[in-house]
């Protein structure tokens, strides 16, 4: 499956850079990955939609649906059957422009908690990795 992670900014703190690299590498064993880190100054609908063009858009948003790990695994499995790239978009500190949320096929909330931007990026990758191990029948998720 092709996953495209689109982030406003990129991990800045040392723990976040390390966590991003670790889970990016792990996730790469299961999916074809690409990333677009959009600079903070380009946190607008035009730049984000250009990056996500032609893909199934999933936005991370506090008002979105929450998934258990098993539900996320099923969601990923369903998207894989559609043979279409999935773009997962994580906005900046102010969230995403309304135009992006309107274009999204799925709004996903990682939690009811608010996370720092760097931590949210790692949580996203870890959740995708965990769901991928579930789909592969591997024991990591337990």
PDB file of C-alpha atoms in Angstrom:
ATOM      1  CA  UNK A   1       0.000   0.000   0.000  1.00  0.00           C
ATOM      2  CA  UNK A   2       1.179   3.519  -0.721  1.00  0.00           C
ATOM      3  CA  UNK A   3       1.136   5.896   2.245  1.00  0.00           C
ATOM      4  CA  UNK A   4       1.944   9.575   1.891  1.00  0.00           C
ATOM      5  CA  UNK A   5       2.439  11.481   5.118  1.00  0.00           C
ATOM      6  CA  UNK A   6       1.964  15.200   4.728  1.00  0.00           C
ATOM      7  CA  UNK A   7       2.964  17.298   7.706  1.00  0.00           C
ATOM      8  CA  UNK A   8       3.094  20.982   8.370  1.00  0.00           C
ATOM      9  CA  UNK A   9       6.644  21.348   9.595  1.00  0.00           C
ATOM     10  CA  UNK A  10       8.776  18.417  10.585  1.00  0.00           C
ATOM     11  CA  UNK A  11       9.923  16.920  13.858  1.00  0.00           C
ATOM     12  CA  UNK A  12      12.188  19.427  15.583  1.00  0.00           C
ATOM     13  CA  UNK A  13      13.017  18.063  19.023  1.00  0.00           C
ATOM     14  CA  UNK A  14      15.655  15.320  19.347  1.00  0.00           C
ATOM     15  CA  UNK A  15      13.223  12.716  20.737  1.00  0.00           C
ATOM     16  CA  UNK A  16      10.814  13.426  17.888  1.00  0.00           C
ATOM     17  CA  UNK A  17      13.464  13.151  15.182  1.00  0.00           C
ATOM     18  CA  UNK A  18      14.601   9.847  16.658  1.00  0.00           C
ATOM     19  CA  UNK A  19      11.057   8.520  17.036  1.00  0.00           C
ATOM     20  CA  UNK A  20      10.139   9.598  13.504  1.00  0.00           C
ATOM     21  CA  UNK A  21      13.173   7.819  12.049  1.00  0.00           C
ATOM     22  CA  UNK A  22      12.535   4.660  14.056  1.00  0.00           C
ATOM     23  CA  UNK A  23       8.871   4.254  13.130  1.00  0.00           C
ATOM     24  CA  UNK A  24       9.405   5.465   9.558  1.00  0.00           C
ATOM     25  CA  UNK A  25      11.920   2.665   9.067  1.00  0.00           C
ATOM     26  CA  UNK A  26       9.652   0.068  10.689  1.00  0.00           C
ATOM     27  CA  UNK A  27       6.595   1.169   8.697  1.00  0.00           C
ATOM     28  CA  UNK A  28       8.621   0.979   5.491  1.00  0.00           C
ATOM     29  CA  UNK A  29       8.703  -2.823   5.827  1.00  0.00           C
ATOM     30  CA  UNK A  30       4.946  -2.898   5.211  1.00  0.00           C
ATOM     31  CA  UNK A  31       4.171  -0.007   2.875  1.00  0.00           C
ATOM     32  CA  UNK A  32       5.562   2.141   0.121  1.00  0.00           C
ATOM     33  CA  UNK A  33       6.152   5.432   1.935  1.00  0.00           C
ATOM     34  CA  UNK A  34       6.731   9.010   1.023  1.00  0.00           C
ATOM     35  CA  UNK A  35       6.648  12.166   3.065  1.00  0.00           C
ATOM     36  CA  UNK A  36       6.063  15.814   2.312  1.00  0.00           C
ATOM     37  CA  UNK A  37       7.031  18.233   5.067  1.00  0.00           C
ATOM     38  CA  UNK A  38       5.368  21.524   4.160  1.00  0.00           C
ATOM     39  CA  UNK A  39       7.032  24.579   5.712  1.00  0.00           C
ATOM     40  CA  UNK A  40       4.966  26.365   8.376  1.00  0.00           C
ATOM     41  CA  UNK A  41       4.703  29.423   6.142  1.00  0.00           C
ATOM     42  CA  UNK A  42       2.869  27.331   3.509  1.00  0.00           C
ATOM     43  CA  UNK A  43       0.178  25.956   5.836  1.00  0.00           C
ATOM     44  CA  UNK A  44      -2.574  26.772   3.352  1.00  0.00           C
ATOM     45  CA  UNK A  45      -5.083  24.798   1.300  1.00  0.00           C
ATOM     46  CA  UNK A  46      -3.281  25.337  -2.011  1.00  0.00           C
ATOM     47  CA  UNK A  47       0.034  23.812  -0.910  1.00  0.00           C
ATOM     48  CA  UNK A  48      -1.557  20.971   1.034  1.00  0.00           C
ATOM     49  CA  UNK A  49      -3.990  19.954  -1.721  1.00  0.00           C
ATOM     50  CA  UNK A  50      -1.196  20.094  -4.272  1.00  0.00           C
ATOM     51  CA  UNK A  51       0.773  17.598  -2.170  1.00  0.00           C
ATOM     52  CA  UNK A  52      -2.239  15.284  -1.729  1.00  0.00           C
ATOM     53  CA  UNK A  53      -3.473  15.456  -5.312  1.00  0.00           C
ATOM     54  CA  UNK A  54      -5.220  12.306  -6.510  1.00  0.00           C
ATOM     55  CA  UNK A  55      -5.021  10.437  -3.222  1.00  0.00           C
ATOM     56  CA  UNK A  56      -7.484   9.292  -0.582  1.00  0.00           C
ATOM     57  CA  UNK A  57      -7.221  12.097   1.983  1.00  0.00           C
ATOM     58  CA  UNK A  58      -7.208  11.418   5.715  1.00  0.00           C
ATOM     59  CA  UNK A  59      -6.830  14.436   7.979  1.00  0.00           C
ATOM     60  CA  UNK A  60      -5.947  14.402  11.622  1.00  0.00           C
ATOM     61  CA  UNK A  61      -8.439  16.527  13.489  1.00  0.00           C
ATOM     62  CA  UNK A  62      -9.737  16.664  17.066  1.00  0.00           C
ATOM     63  CA  UNK A  63     -13.316  16.320  15.781  1.00  0.00           C
ATOM     64  CA  UNK A  64     -12.468  13.194  13.785  1.00  0.00           C
ATOM     65  CA  UNK A  65     -13.260   9.549  14.371  1.00  0.00           C
ATOM     66  CA  UNK A  66     -11.171   7.659  16.901  1.00  0.00           C
ATOM     67  CA  UNK A  67     -10.000   4.144  16.056  1.00  0.00           C
ATOM     68  CA  UNK A  68      -8.868   1.257  18.178  1.00  0.00           C
ATOM     69  CA  UNK A  69      -5.755  -0.448  16.811  1.00  0.00           C
ATOM     70  CA  UNK A  70      -7.913  -3.240  15.373  1.00  0.00           C
ATOM     71  CA  UNK A  71     -10.287  -0.740  13.740  1.00  0.00           C
ATOM     72  CA  UNK A  72      -7.366   1.133  12.229  1.00  0.00           C
ATOM     73  CA  UNK A  73      -5.968  -2.143  10.879  1.00  0.00           C
ATOM     74  CA  UNK A  74      -9.302  -2.843   9.163  1.00  0.00           C
ATOM     75  CA  UNK A  75      -9.416   0.716   7.816  1.00  0.00           C
ATOM     76  CA  UNK A  76      -5.911   0.332   6.330  1.00  0.00           C
ATOM     77  CA  UNK A  77      -6.781  -3.066   4.891  1.00  0.00           C
ATOM     78  CA  UNK A  78      -9.856  -1.605   3.193  1.00  0.00           C
ATOM     79  CA  UNK A  79      -7.843   1.282   1.732  1.00  0.00           C
ATOM     80  CA  UNK A  80      -5.213  -1.176   0.460  1.00  0.00           C
ATOM     81  CA  UNK A  81      -7.894  -3.042  -1.483  1.00  0.00           C
ATOM     82  CA  UNK A  82      -8.737   0.195  -3.288  1.00  0.00           C
ATOM     83  CA  UNK A  83      -5.168   0.353  -4.695  1.00  0.00           C
ATOM     84  CA  UNK A  84      -5.001   4.100  -4.173  1.00  0.00           C
ATOM     85  CA  UNK A  85      -2.419   6.133  -2.341  1.00  0.00           C
ATOM     86  CA  UNK A  86      -3.563   7.338   1.072  1.00  0.00           C
ATOM     87  CA  UNK A  87      -2.410  10.784   2.181  1.00  0.00           C
ATOM     88  CA  UNK A  88      -2.444  11.322   5.931  1.00  0.00           C
ATOM     89  CA  UNK A  89      -2.313  15.028   6.699  1.00  0.00           C
ATOM     90  CA  UNK A  90      -1.276  16.419  10.043  1.00  0.00           C
ATOM     91  CA  UNK A  91      -1.601  20.174  10.385  1.00  0.00           C
ATOM     92  CA  UNK A  92       0.375  22.696  12.312  1.00  0.00           C
ATOM     93  CA  UNK A  93      -0.348  24.108  15.772  1.00  0.00           C
ATOM     94  CA  UNK A  94      -3.446  25.887  14.452  1.00  0.00           C
ATOM     95  CA  UNK A  95      -4.805  22.759  12.775  1.00  0.00           C
ATOM     96  CA  UNK A  96      -5.732  22.517   9.108  1.00  0.00           C
ATOM     97  CA  UNK A  97      -7.561  24.960   6.847  1.00  0.00           C
ATOM     98  CA  UNK A  98     -11.309  24.314   6.549  1.00  0.00           C
ATOM     99  CA  UNK A  99     -10.913  23.629   2.822  1.00  0.00           C
ATOM    100  CA  UNK A 100      -8.667  20.664   3.599  1.00  0.00           C
ATOM    101  CA  UNK A 101     -11.081  19.229   6.153  1.00  0.00           C
ATOM    102  CA  UNK A 102     -13.890  19.541   3.581  1.00  0.00           C
ATOM    103  CA  UNK A 103     -11.849  17.578   1.016  1.00  0.00           C
ATOM    104  CA  UNK A 104     -10.998  14.770   3.425  1.00  0.00           C
ATOM    105  CA  UNK A 105     -12.590  11.367   2.976  1.00  0.00           C
ATOM    106  CA  UNK A 106     -11.849  10.571   6.616  1.00  0.00           C
ATOM    107  CA  UNK A 107     -11.219  12.763   9.659  1.00  0.00           C
ATOM    108  CA  UNK A 108      -9.179  10.912  12.263  1.00  0.00           C
ATOM    109  CA  UNK A 109      -8.611  11.928  15.863  1.00  0.00           C
ATOM    110  CA  UNK A 110      -5.623  10.305  17.544  1.00  0.00           C
ATOM    111  CA  UNK A 111      -7.086  11.003  20.985  1.00  0.00           C
ATOM    112  CA  UNK A 112      -9.226  13.351  22.987  1.00  0.00           C
ATOM    113  CA  UNK A 113      -5.964  14.553  24.473  1.00  0.00           C
ATOM    114  CA  UNK A 114      -4.047  17.394  22.869  1.00  0.00           C
ATOM    115  CA  UNK A 115      -0.483  16.441  21.896  1.00  0.00           C
ATOM    116  CA  UNK A 116       2.470  18.656  21.047  1.00  0.00           C
ATOM    117  CA  UNK A 117       2.985  18.704  17.279  1.00  0.00           C
ATOM    118  CA  UNK A 118       6.205  16.651  17.409  1.00  0.00           C
ATOM    119  CA  UNK A 119       4.610  13.979  19.577  1.00  0.00           C
ATOM    120  CA  UNK A 120       1.508  13.761  17.376  1.00  0.00           C
ATOM    121  CA  UNK A 121       3.710  12.928  14.384  1.00  0.00           C
ATOM    122  CA  UNK A 122       5.291  10.027  16.269  1.00  0.00           C
ATOM    123  CA  UNK A 123       1.944   8.775  17.583  1.00  0.00           C
ATOM    124  CA  UNK A 124       0.637   8.770  13.998  1.00  0.00           C
ATOM    125  CA  UNK A 125       3.532   6.644  12.736  1.00  0.00           C
ATOM    126  CA  UNK A 126       3.362   4.258  15.689  1.00  0.00           C
ATOM    127  CA  UNK A 127      -0.389   3.763  15.248  1.00  0.00           C
ATOM    128  CA  UNK A 128       0.097   3.003  11.542  1.00  0.00           C
ATOM    129  CA  UNK A 129       2.931   0.621  12.351  1.00  0.00           C
ATOM    130  CA  UNK A 130       0.876  -1.182  14.997  1.00  0.00           C
ATOM    131  CA  UNK A 131      -2.083  -1.547  12.596  1.00  0.00           C
ATOM    132  CA  UNK A 132       0.273  -2.870   9.921  1.00  0.00           C
ATOM    133  CA  UNK A 133       1.646  -5.540  12.251  1.00  0.00           C
ATOM    134  CA  UNK A 134      -1.911  -6.591  13.065  1.00  0.00           C
ATOM    135  CA  UNK A 135      -2.684  -6.963   9.361  1.00  0.00           C
ATOM    136  CA  UNK A 136       0.526  -8.972   8.892  1.00  0.00           C
ATOM    137  CA  UNK A 137      -0.400 -11.288  11.786  1.00  0.00           C
ATOM    138  CA  UNK A 138       2.646 -10.302  13.820  1.00  0.00           C
ATOM    139  CA  UNK A 139       2.732 -10.069  17.617  1.00  0.00           C
ATOM    140  CA  UNK A 140       3.922  -6.442  18.067  1.00  0.00           C
ATOM    141  CA  UNK A 141       0.429  -5.120  18.764  1.00  0.00           C
ATOM    142  CA  UNK A 142      -0.064  -7.199  21.917  1.00  0.00           C
TER     143      UNK A 142
END
